Short mmCIF file of C-alpha atoms in Angstrom, two decimals:
data_model
loop_
_atom_site.label_atom_id
_atom_site.label_comp_id
_atom_site.label_asym_id
_atom_site.label_seq_id
_atom_site.Cartn_x
_atom_site.Cartn_y
_atom_site.Cartn_z
CA LEU A 1 -31.99 -78.82 -30.55
CA ALA A 2 -34.19 -80.46 -27.98
CA ASP A 3 -37.90 -80.48 -28.64
CA LEU A 4 -39.76 -78.73 -25.87
CA GLY A 5 -42.79 -81.01 -26.21
CA ALA A 6 -45.28 -78.17 -25.98
CA LYS A 7 -48.97 -79.09 -25.91
CA PRO A 8 -51.41 -77.54 -28.39
CA SER A 9 -53.67 -74.78 -27.08
CA GLN A 10 -57.25 -73.71 -27.71
CA PHE A 11 -55.92 -70.14 -27.97
CA SER A 12 -53.88 -70.85 -31.12
CA THR A 13 -54.96 -69.30 -34.39
CA ASP A 14 -55.35 -71.63 -37.35
CA ALA A 15 -53.47 -69.15 -39.57
CA THR A 16 -50.32 -70.57 -41.15
CA PRO A 17 -47.24 -69.62 -39.13
CA ASN A 18 -44.34 -67.77 -40.69
CA THR A 19 -41.24 -69.84 -41.32
CA PHE A 20 -38.54 -70.22 -38.67
CA GLU A 21 -36.22 -68.24 -40.95
CA GLU A 22 -38.67 -65.36 -41.26
CA ILE A 23 -39.29 -65.22 -37.52
CA THR A 24 -35.59 -65.33 -36.64
CA THR A 25 -34.07 -62.99 -39.25
CA TYR A 26 -36.50 -60.06 -39.18
CA ASN A 27 -36.47 -58.67 -35.65
CA ASN A 28 -36.64 -55.49 -33.66
CA PHE A 29 -34.33 -55.91 -30.67
CA TYR A 30 -32.66 -52.51 -30.44
CA GLU A 31 -30.16 -53.74 -27.83
CA PHE A 32 -28.42 -55.39 -30.82
CA GLY A 33 -28.90 -52.57 -33.35
CA THR A 34 -31.80 -50.90 -35.12
CA GLY A 35 -31.57 -52.85 -38.41
CA LYS A 36 -33.99 -55.75 -38.86
CA SER A 37 -31.14 -58.21 -39.45
CA ASP A 38 -28.94 -56.85 -36.64
CA PRO A 39 -30.40 -59.06 -33.86
CA ALA A 40 -29.78 -62.25 -35.87
CA GLU A 41 -26.24 -61.05 -36.49
CA TYR A 42 -25.26 -59.87 -33.01
CA ALA A 43 -27.43 -61.67 -30.44
CA ASP A 44 -25.03 -64.63 -30.33
CA ALA A 45 -22.95 -62.58 -27.88
CA LEU A 46 -25.67 -62.83 -25.24
CA THR A 47 -25.07 -65.20 -22.30
CA ILE A 48 -28.39 -66.79 -21.31
CA ASP A 49 -27.13 -69.41 -18.86
CA PRO A 50 -27.09 -68.65 -15.95
CA TRP A 51 -30.20 -66.46 -16.04
CA THR A 52 -31.88 -64.85 -13.07
CA VAL A 53 -35.17 -63.01 -12.87
CA LYS A 54 -35.74 -60.71 -9.93
CA ILE A 55 -39.37 -60.76 -8.86
CA ASP A 56 -40.11 -57.96 -6.44
CA GLY A 57 -42.58 -55.36 -5.32
CA MET A 58 -45.98 -56.32 -3.94
CA VAL A 59 -45.57 -60.10 -3.95
CA ASP A 60 -45.64 -62.68 -1.16
CA LYS A 61 -42.49 -64.43 -2.32
CA PRO A 62 -40.06 -61.89 -3.72
CA GLY A 63 -36.61 -63.06 -4.72
CA ASP A 64 -34.06 -63.85 -7.38
CA TYR A 65 -35.40 -66.78 -9.35
CA SER A 66 -33.18 -68.82 -11.65
CA PHE A 67 -34.55 -69.79 -15.06
CA ASP A 68 -34.91 -73.38 -13.75
CA ASP A 69 -36.86 -72.15 -10.70
CA ILE A 70 -39.25 -70.37 -12.98
CA MET A 71 -39.67 -73.40 -15.26
CA SER A 72 -40.05 -76.03 -12.54
CA GLY A 73 -43.44 -77.71 -12.74
CA VAL A 74 -44.45 -75.63 -15.76
CA GLU A 75 -46.36 -77.35 -18.55
CA LEU A 76 -45.43 -75.71 -21.84
CA GLU A 77 -48.04 -74.95 -24.45
CA GLU A 78 -47.73 -73.99 -28.08
CA ARG A 79 -49.53 -70.72 -28.73
CA ILE A 80 -49.77 -69.81 -32.40
CA TYR A 81 -50.46 -66.09 -32.25
CA ARG A 82 -50.72 -63.26 -34.71
CA PHE A 83 -47.96 -60.73 -34.00
CA ARG A 84 -48.47 -57.13 -35.13
CA CYS A 85 -45.60 -54.65 -34.99
CA VAL A 86 -46.34 -50.96 -34.46
CA GLU A 87 -44.42 -50.43 -37.74
CA ALA A 88 -47.36 -52.02 -39.61
CA TRP A 89 -45.87 -55.41 -40.41
CA SER A 90 -47.06 -58.67 -38.97
CA MET A 91 -46.25 -62.35 -38.59
CA VAL A 92 -47.83 -65.50 -37.23
CA VAL A 93 -45.58 -67.10 -34.63
CA PRO A 94 -45.83 -70.54 -32.98
CA TRP A 95 -44.63 -69.47 -29.54
CA VAL A 96 -43.94 -71.94 -26.76
CA GLY A 97 -44.65 -70.78 -23.25
CA PHE A 98 -46.95 -70.64 -20.26
CA GLU A 99 -49.41 -68.14 -18.89
CA LEU A 100 -47.91 -65.24 -16.98
CA ALA A 101 -50.80 -65.68 -14.54
CA ASP A 102 -49.30 -69.07 -13.50
CA LEU A 103 -46.06 -67.43 -12.41
CA LEU A 104 -47.83 -64.52 -10.73
CA ASP A 105 -50.03 -66.96 -8.80
CA ARG A 106 -46.95 -68.89 -7.67
CA VAL A 107 -45.23 -65.80 -6.26
CA GLY A 108 -48.46 -64.45 -4.76
CA VAL A 109 -49.69 -61.05 -5.91
CA GLN A 110 -50.59 -58.83 -2.94
CA PRO A 111 -53.92 -56.94 -2.93
CA GLY A 112 -52.53 -53.44 -3.54
CA ALA A 113 -50.72 -54.37 -6.77
CA LYS A 114 -52.31 -52.84 -9.86
CA TYR A 115 -49.58 -53.09 -12.51
CA VAL A 116 -46.75 -55.39 -13.54
CA ALA A 117 -43.46 -53.82 -14.64
CA PHE A 118 -40.84 -55.68 -16.68
CA GLU A 119 -37.19 -55.00 -17.47
CA THR A 120 -34.84 -56.40 -20.10
CA LEU A 121 -31.26 -57.31 -19.24
CA TYR A 122 -28.80 -54.39 -19.27
CA ARG A 123 -25.41 -55.75 -20.29
CA PRO A 124 -23.76 -53.41 -22.81
CA GLU A 125 -20.65 -55.59 -23.12
CA GLU A 126 -22.87 -58.24 -24.74
CA MET A 127 -25.65 -56.01 -26.10
CA TRP A 128 -23.50 -53.54 -28.00
CA ALA A 129 -26.21 -51.08 -29.00
CA GLN A 130 -26.92 -50.34 -25.32
CA LYS A 131 -23.79 -48.17 -25.61
CA ARG A 132 -25.84 -45.92 -27.92
CA PRO A 133 -28.57 -43.62 -26.63
CA ILE A 134 -31.24 -45.07 -28.97
CA LEU A 135 -33.55 -45.53 -25.97
CA GLU A 136 -33.11 -45.08 -22.25
CA TRP A 137 -31.77 -48.47 -21.14
CA PRO A 138 -32.70 -50.89 -19.74
CA TYR A 139 -35.78 -51.49 -21.88
CA ARG A 140 -38.91 -51.31 -19.76
CA GLU A 141 -42.48 -52.44 -20.31
CA GLY A 142 -45.61 -52.80 -18.26
CA LEU A 143 -49.13 -54.18 -18.14
CA ARG A 144 -52.18 -53.50 -16.06
CA LEU A 145 -52.70 -56.42 -13.65
CA ASP A 146 -55.85 -57.67 -15.42
CA GLU A 147 -53.96 -57.61 -18.74
CA ALA A 148 -51.12 -59.56 -17.14
CA MET A 149 -53.57 -62.14 -15.75
CA ASN A 150 -55.41 -62.58 -19.06
CA PRO A 151 -55.00 -66.15 -20.32
CA LEU A 152 -53.68 -64.90 -23.67
CA THR A 153 -50.68 -63.26 -21.96
CA ILE A 154 -47.76 -65.67 -21.87
CA LEU A 155 -44.14 -65.84 -20.88
CA SER A 156 -42.53 -67.50 -23.86
CA THR A 157 -39.40 -69.67 -23.78
CA GLY A 158 -39.36 -70.96 -27.33
CA LEU A 159 -40.82 -71.11 -30.80
CA TYR A 160 -41.34 -73.95 -33.27
CA ASP A 161 -40.99 -76.23 -30.24
CA GLU A 162 -37.36 -75.21 -29.82
CA PRO A 163 -35.74 -73.08 -27.11
CA MET A 164 -36.11 -69.35 -27.79
CA PRO A 165 -33.51 -68.04 -30.27
CA LYS A 166 -31.49 -65.21 -28.74
CA GLN A 167 -32.62 -62.66 -31.34
CA ASN A 168 -36.22 -63.37 -30.33
CA GLY A 169 -35.62 -62.66 -26.64
CA ALA A 170 -34.07 -65.74 -25.04
CA PRO A 171 -34.42 -67.21 -22.57
CA LEU A 172 -37.69 -65.68 -21.42
CA ARG A 173 -39.90 -63.05 -23.01
CA LEU A 174 -43.40 -61.72 -22.74
CA VAL A 175 -45.98 -62.18 -25.51
CA VAL A 176 -49.14 -60.07 -25.46
CA PRO A 177 -50.79 -60.81 -28.80
CA TRP A 178 -53.42 -58.04 -28.85
CA LYS A 179 -50.84 -55.27 -28.32
CA TYR A 180 -48.16 -53.90 -30.64
CA GLY A 181 -45.04 -56.03 -30.60
CA PHE A 182 -42.88 -53.68 -28.55
CA LYS A 183 -45.04 -54.44 -25.49
CA SER A 184 -43.83 -58.05 -25.69
CA ILE A 185 -40.56 -57.34 -23.88
CA LYS A 186 -37.60 -59.65 -24.50
CA SER A 187 -34.91 -61.24 -22.31
CA ILE A 188 -36.64 -60.37 -19.04
CA VAL A 189 -34.58 -60.03 -15.85
CA ARG A 190 -37.06 -58.27 -13.60
CA ILE A 191 -40.77 -58.49 -12.90
CA SER A 192 -42.19 -56.04 -10.35
CA LEU A 193 -45.72 -55.84 -8.98
CA VAL A 194 -46.46 -52.19 -8.38
CA GLU A 195 -49.28 -49.87 -7.43
CA ASP A 196 -48.72 -47.10 -10.00
CA MET A 197 -48.53 -47.28 -13.80
CA PRO A 198 -44.85 -47.99 -14.48
CA PRO A 199 -42.74 -46.00 -16.97
CA THR A 200 -42.27 -47.83 -20.29
CA SER A 201 -39.42 -47.29 -22.75
CA TRP A 202 -41.20 -46.18 -25.93
CA ASN A 203 -43.61 -44.06 -23.96
CA MET A 204 -40.64 -42.38 -22.25
CA ALA A 205 -38.99 -41.81 -25.64
CA ASN A 206 -42.07 -40.42 -27.38
CA ALA A 207 -45.31 -40.32 -25.40
CA SER A 208 -47.40 -38.89 -28.24
CA GLU A 209 -46.60 -41.89 -30.45
CA TYR A 210 -46.48 -44.78 -28.00
CA GLY A 211 -49.09 -45.02 -25.27
CA PHE A 212 -48.95 -47.27 -22.23
CA TYR A 213 -51.73 -49.49 -23.58
CA SER A 214 -50.63 -49.73 -27.24
CA ASN A 215 -53.47 -52.07 -28.11
CA VAL A 216 -53.58 -52.91 -31.81
CA ASN A 217 -56.25 -50.58 -33.15
CA PRO A 218 -56.84 -49.87 -36.86
CA GLN A 219 -58.87 -46.76 -35.97
CA VAL A 220 -56.14 -45.04 -33.97
CA ASP A 221 -53.22 -44.20 -36.25
CA HIS A 222 -49.64 -43.83 -35.21
CA PRO A 223 -48.94 -40.09 -35.72
CA ARG A 224 -46.49 -40.93 -38.50
CA TRP A 225 -48.26 -43.74 -40.31
CA THR A 226 -51.59 -45.46 -40.69
CA GLN A 227 -52.45 -48.47 -38.54
CA ALA A 228 -55.44 -49.39 -40.72
CA SER A 229 -53.48 -51.97 -42.69
CA GLU A 230 -50.41 -54.12 -42.37
CA ARG A 231 -48.16 -56.30 -44.48
CA GLN A 232 -47.51 -59.86 -43.47
CA VAL A 233 -43.82 -60.68 -43.60
CA GLY A 234 -42.90 -63.41 -46.07
CA GLY A 235 -45.08 -62.42 -49.01
CA GLY A 236 -42.18 -61.31 -51.17
CA LEU A 237 -41.87 -58.24 -53.35
CA PHE A 238 -45.54 -58.10 -54.35
CA ALA A 239 -47.18 -58.84 -51.00
CA LYS A 240 -50.38 -56.82 -50.61
CA ARG A 241 -51.39 -55.00 -47.47
CA ILE A 242 -54.17 -56.60 -45.45
CA PRO A 243 -56.59 -54.83 -43.11
CA THR A 244 -55.52 -54.68 -39.47
CA LEU A 245 -58.01 -56.21 -37.01
CA MET A 246 -59.18 -54.58 -33.80
CA PHE A 247 -57.08 -55.91 -30.90
CA ASN A 248 -55.18 -57.83 -33.60
CA GLY A 249 -58.14 -60.19 -33.93
CA TYR A 250 -58.39 -60.95 -30.19
CA GLU A 251 -61.38 -58.67 -29.59
CA ASP A 252 -63.59 -61.40 -28.12
CA GLU A 253 -60.99 -62.31 -25.51
CA VAL A 254 -59.83 -58.85 -24.44
CA ALA A 255 -62.29 -56.08 -25.38
CA GLY A 256 -64.10 -56.45 -22.04
CA MET A 257 -61.04 -55.20 -20.16
CA TYR A 258 -61.34 -51.83 -21.89
CA ALA A 259 -65.11 -51.37 -21.68
CA GLY A 260 -65.97 -47.70 -21.24
CA MET A 261 -62.43 -46.50 -22.01
CA ASP A 262 -61.86 -44.01 -24.81
CA LEU A 263 -59.25 -45.95 -26.79
CA SER A 264 -58.19 -42.92 -28.81
CA LYS A 265 -57.25 -41.28 -25.52
CA PHE A 266 -55.78 -44.37 -23.86
CA TYR A 267 -53.88 -45.46 -26.96
CA MET B 1 0.67 -33.36 -60.90
CA THR B 2 -1.17 -32.79 -57.59
CA LEU B 3 -3.88 -35.16 -56.45
CA PRO B 4 -6.75 -32.79 -57.39
CA ASP B 5 -5.18 -32.34 -60.84
CA ARG B 6 -4.97 -36.08 -61.32
CA ILE B 7 -8.61 -36.49 -60.23
CA ASN B 8 -9.66 -33.71 -62.58
CA ALA B 9 -7.84 -35.32 -65.48
CA ALA B 10 -9.46 -38.67 -64.75
CA VAL B 11 -12.92 -37.07 -64.43
CA ARG B 12 -12.46 -35.24 -67.76
CA ALA B 13 -11.70 -38.55 -69.44
CA VAL B 14 -15.12 -39.98 -68.47
CA PRO B 15 -17.93 -39.07 -70.87
CA SER B 16 -21.25 -38.25 -69.20
CA TRP B 17 -23.11 -41.06 -70.98
CA VAL B 18 -21.11 -43.52 -68.88
CA LEU B 19 -22.81 -42.25 -65.72
CA TYR B 20 -26.25 -42.49 -67.32
CA ALA B 21 -25.45 -46.00 -68.53
CA LEU B 22 -24.32 -47.15 -65.10
CA ALA B 23 -27.14 -45.42 -63.22
CA PRO B 24 -29.80 -48.16 -63.46
CA LEU B 25 -27.42 -50.89 -62.28
CA PRO B 26 -27.83 -50.44 -58.49
CA ALA B 27 -31.63 -50.45 -58.83
CA ALA B 28 -31.55 -53.49 -61.10
CA TRP B 29 -29.29 -55.31 -58.65
CA TRP B 30 -31.55 -54.51 -55.67
CA PHE B 31 -34.68 -55.62 -57.55
CA TYR B 32 -32.88 -58.83 -58.48
CA LEU B 33 -31.94 -59.39 -54.82
CA GLY B 34 -35.52 -58.62 -53.78
CA PHE B 35 -36.85 -61.32 -56.12
CA THR B 36 -34.31 -63.91 -55.05
CA GLY B 37 -34.41 -63.53 -51.27
CA GLY B 38 -31.22 -61.48 -51.06
CA LEU B 39 -32.97 -58.59 -49.29
CA GLY B 40 -34.25 -60.75 -46.43
CA VAL B 41 -37.77 -61.87 -45.64
CA GLU B 42 -39.34 -58.41 -46.01
CA PRO B 43 -37.93 -57.20 -49.36
CA ILE B 44 -40.38 -54.33 -49.91
CA SER B 45 -39.22 -52.10 -47.07
CA ALA B 46 -35.60 -53.13 -47.65
CA LEU B 47 -35.84 -52.10 -51.32
CA GLU B 48 -37.67 -48.88 -50.46
CA HIS B 49 -34.99 -47.93 -47.93
CA LYS B 50 -32.04 -48.84 -50.15
CA VAL B 51 -33.37 -46.82 -53.09
CA GLY B 52 -34.31 -43.88 -50.87
CA LEU B 53 -30.93 -43.79 -49.17
CA PHE B 54 -29.11 -43.97 -52.52
CA ALA B 55 -31.24 -41.07 -53.80
CA LEU B 56 -30.24 -39.02 -50.75
CA GLN B 57 -26.58 -39.93 -51.27
CA LEU B 58 -26.78 -38.78 -54.91
CA LEU B 59 -28.42 -35.50 -53.88
CA ILE B 60 -25.58 -34.99 -51.41
CA ALA B 61 -23.02 -35.82 -54.11
CA GLY B 62 -24.55 -33.13 -56.31
CA LEU B 63 -24.45 -30.70 -53.42
CA ALA B 64 -20.77 -31.47 -52.83
CA VAL B 65 -19.62 -30.48 -56.32
CA THR B 66 -19.32 -26.73 -55.70
CA PRO B 67 -17.55 -26.94 -52.30
CA LEU B 68 -15.19 -29.61 -53.69
CA ARG B 69 -14.17 -27.29 -56.48
CA ARG B 70 -13.78 -24.28 -54.26
CA PHE B 71 -12.08 -25.82 -51.22
CA ALA B 72 -10.34 -28.90 -52.62
CA GLY B 73 -9.71 -27.94 -56.23
CA VAL B 74 -11.54 -31.04 -57.45
CA ASN B 75 -13.70 -30.24 -60.43
CA LEU B 76 -16.66 -32.57 -61.00
CA ILE B 77 -18.81 -29.87 -62.56
CA ARG B 78 -19.11 -31.59 -65.94
CA HIS B 79 -20.87 -34.52 -64.26
CA ARG B 80 -23.10 -32.50 -61.94
CA ARG B 81 -26.06 -32.61 -64.30
CA ALA B 82 -25.84 -36.39 -64.62
CA ILE B 83 -25.61 -36.77 -60.83
CA GLY B 84 -28.69 -34.57 -60.41
CA VAL B 85 -30.75 -36.29 -63.10
CA VAL B 86 -29.92 -39.74 -61.74
CA ALA B 87 -30.74 -38.54 -58.21
CA PHE B 88 -34.14 -37.39 -59.46
CA PHE B 89 -34.87 -40.79 -61.00
CA TYR B 90 -33.94 -42.56 -57.77
CA VAL B 91 -36.22 -40.25 -55.78
CA LEU B 92 -38.98 -41.03 -58.31
CA LEU B 93 -38.29 -44.76 -58.02
CA HIS B 94 -38.40 -44.51 -54.21
CA LEU B 95 -41.79 -42.79 -54.49
CA LEU B 96 -43.11 -45.45 -56.91
CA ILE B 97 -41.95 -48.26 -54.62
CA TRP B 98 -43.83 -46.59 -51.76
CA LEU B 99 -47.01 -46.15 -53.82
CA VAL B 100 -47.10 -49.51 -55.59
CA LEU B 101 -45.25 -52.04 -53.44
CA ASP B 102 -45.44 -50.59 -49.93
CA MET B 103 -48.93 -49.04 -49.98
CA SER B 104 -50.40 -51.51 -52.53
CA LEU B 105 -52.00 -48.49 -54.29
CA LEU B 106 -54.50 -48.12 -51.44
CA TRP B 107 -55.33 -44.58 -52.54
CA SER B 108 -57.45 -43.56 -49.55
CA GLN B 109 -54.67 -44.48 -47.12
CA ILE B 110 -52.08 -42.87 -49.41
CA ALA B 111 -54.13 -39.67 -49.56
CA ALA B 112 -54.50 -39.67 -45.77
CA ASP B 113 -50.73 -40.11 -45.38
CA LEU B 114 -50.08 -37.23 -47.79
CA VAL B 115 -51.98 -34.78 -45.62
CA LYS B 116 -51.41 -36.21 -42.14
CA ARG B 117 -47.91 -37.67 -41.94
CA TRP B 118 -45.11 -35.15 -41.63
CA TYR B 119 -42.38 -37.40 -42.97
CA ILE B 120 -44.51 -38.21 -46.03
CA ILE B 121 -45.36 -34.52 -46.57
CA VAL B 122 -41.72 -33.51 -46.23
CA GLY B 123 -40.52 -36.28 -48.54
CA MET B 124 -43.15 -35.43 -51.13
CA ALA B 125 -42.26 -31.73 -50.93
CA SER B 126 -38.64 -32.63 -51.64
CA PHE B 127 -39.73 -34.59 -54.73
CA VAL B 128 -41.97 -31.74 -55.95
CA LEU B 129 -39.08 -29.27 -55.65
CA LEU B 130 -36.97 -31.54 -57.82
CA ILE B 131 -39.50 -31.76 -60.68
CA PRO B 132 -38.79 -28.33 -62.24
CA LEU B 133 -35.07 -29.03 -61.93
CA ALA B 134 -35.37 -32.35 -63.76
CA VAL B 135 -37.54 -30.73 -66.45
CA THR B 136 -35.01 -27.94 -67.07
CA SER B 137 -31.89 -30.10 -66.98
CA ASN B 138 -31.22 -29.75 -70.73
CA ASN B 139 -29.13 -27.32 -72.77
CA TRP B 140 -32.16 -25.72 -74.35
CA SER B 141 -33.57 -24.75 -70.92
CA VAL B 142 -30.20 -23.46 -69.74
CA ARG B 143 -29.99 -21.17 -72.79
CA LYS B 144 -33.63 -20.16 -72.68
CA LEU B 145 -33.74 -19.37 -68.95
CA GLY B 146 -30.36 -17.62 -68.73
CA SER B 147 -29.64 -16.35 -65.22
CA THR B 148 -33.09 -17.53 -64.05
CA TRP B 149 -31.82 -21.08 -64.53
CA ARG B 150 -29.17 -20.65 -61.83
CA THR B 151 -31.69 -19.16 -59.42
CA LEU B 152 -34.22 -21.90 -60.18
CA HIS B 153 -31.70 -24.64 -59.55
CA LYS B 154 -31.03 -23.31 -56.04
CA LEU B 155 -34.28 -25.19 -55.24
CA VAL B 156 -32.04 -28.21 -54.85
CA TYR B 157 -30.90 -26.77 -51.50
CA GLY B 158 -34.46 -27.00 -50.21
CA ALA B 159 -34.95 -30.44 -51.75
CA CYS B 160 -31.82 -31.74 -49.99
CA LEU B 161 -32.80 -30.27 -46.63
CA LEU B 162 -36.29 -31.76 -46.92
CA GLY B 163 -34.86 -35.11 -48.02
CA GLY B 164 -32.55 -35.19 -45.00
CA LEU B 165 -35.40 -34.14 -42.70
CA HIS B 166 -37.58 -36.90 -44.19
CA PHE B 167 -34.93 -39.44 -43.10
CA VAL B 168 -34.56 -37.91 -39.62
CA ILE B 169 -38.26 -37.83 -38.78
CA LEU B 170 -39.14 -41.28 -40.07
CA SER B 171 -36.62 -42.93 -37.74
CA LYS B 172 -37.68 -44.48 -34.45
CA GLY B 173 -35.80 -43.69 -31.25
CA PHE B 174 -32.55 -41.72 -31.29
CA GLN B 175 -30.59 -42.95 -34.29
CA LEU B 176 -27.23 -41.61 -35.41
CA GLU B 177 -27.29 -42.34 -39.17
CA PRO B 178 -30.03 -39.89 -40.24
CA MET B 179 -28.46 -37.20 -38.04
CA VAL B 180 -25.13 -37.70 -39.80
CA TYR B 181 -26.77 -37.30 -43.22
CA MET B 182 -28.54 -34.16 -42.05
CA ALA B 183 -25.30 -32.74 -40.65
CA ILE B 184 -23.52 -33.35 -43.97
CA ILE B 185 -26.29 -31.59 -45.90
CA VAL B 186 -26.29 -28.61 -43.54
CA GLY B 187 -22.48 -28.53 -43.66
CA LEU B 188 -22.36 -28.55 -47.47
CA LEU B 189 -24.92 -25.73 -47.60
CA GLY B 190 -23.08 -23.84 -44.87
CA LEU B 191 -19.84 -23.92 -46.89
CA ARG B 192 -21.61 -21.82 -49.52
CA LEU B 193 -21.90 -19.00 -46.96
CA VAL B 194 -18.13 -18.76 -46.47
CA PRO B 195 -17.26 -15.31 -47.86
CA LYS B 196 -15.06 -15.29 -50.94
CA ARG B 197 -11.89 -13.23 -50.49
CA ARG B 198 -11.81 -11.99 -54.06
CA PRO B 199 -13.91 -12.59 -57.12
CA MET B 200 -13.44 -16.16 -58.30
CA MET B 201 -10.97 -16.28 -61.17
CA ALA B 202 -11.36 -18.85 -63.85
CA ARG B 203 -9.59 -21.94 -62.63
CA ALA B 204 -9.48 -23.81 -65.91
#
């Protein structure tokens, strides 16, 4: 595999990353099945070349952008981020990518836009579990515009300096490190700048458990389990739980965006 | 000989101690896999789920004994106690894996889960219902309790329903597998409501 040549970033954590095997064999990507090993088993079926992302809504330059269009002139960075799943497990992942803000600046966000909506590919002949009503397909996610423009928010095209494995959301996925993992939508085919808060898949499925914001917050439990602690994947049979950090440890960088908001209400 | 007769003959030939002797093997195998990387990179939840699912399958097997005898002529009754006792130990093992490996014995979080989380409450209730059944699963209790024993052991219906519900409500999104387990449990209980045409004669 070609090395992507990603540059180091000041935003990387100095925590030790999980192994490539851990990151690529323990995944939630329900389009390929609900088991943790299903994505590694079935994602091979996905065609990622050609790949087109529709960028529409309140932008100056809407259109269908090929993966190469999106990548042209982009300088890739390595971002080693903590990754915290809503299911109370976590990893450290050396993502490769670029800031979402770079792309949004290139297409020109119009003044009225307040949110960014994302969609995953819908192709049930390659993503077999989309034939099952596990969620309402296609998978949808969204961010407030200031969240989308935050320098921590990246579009990721690889990990361990290699192109993104399919089970991790090839060729292009979002990574928002201070939110639960399901916000970091995979295999993106549409990015829309919109005025109103967009519908998001897990919120549509169960609004009382999955809020639009879904910021990592040890004080606000998931209704069915505690979010106060987590287990880092890779510790084996006797791995101990560790305390979960507010905003997954990115409080300094992101807390200001939520000043004055009741985070137990806007969970 | 019909197929049920052949099955019954084969079942009669197996002494109960064989089931008890084989019972720890799946757990031992899964622990071995967990130690050696065979359960993937997150062995704790994999082990917890495998043991829990096997416990539910054993509870269902126990629940199937009566309908199998009545509607299919297959008589597994002499092994029902062993199935039930082994099911109880797998439920207990599932609980211990949750407490020790999954929750790292963080008692304050465990206590909070036990009062706040419905799937934990339901699962724990299922375990609690099984305790008196495990305690009275010996000949002395059967003799001592008489007809009360049969009534008491109907608690297993509730334990199975709660076990199935535990699986349904811990799942994320709309998943088929837990629904199928729940449907089987409800079906096996429903079969007990089918009216008998005449008093059951001894079937040998």
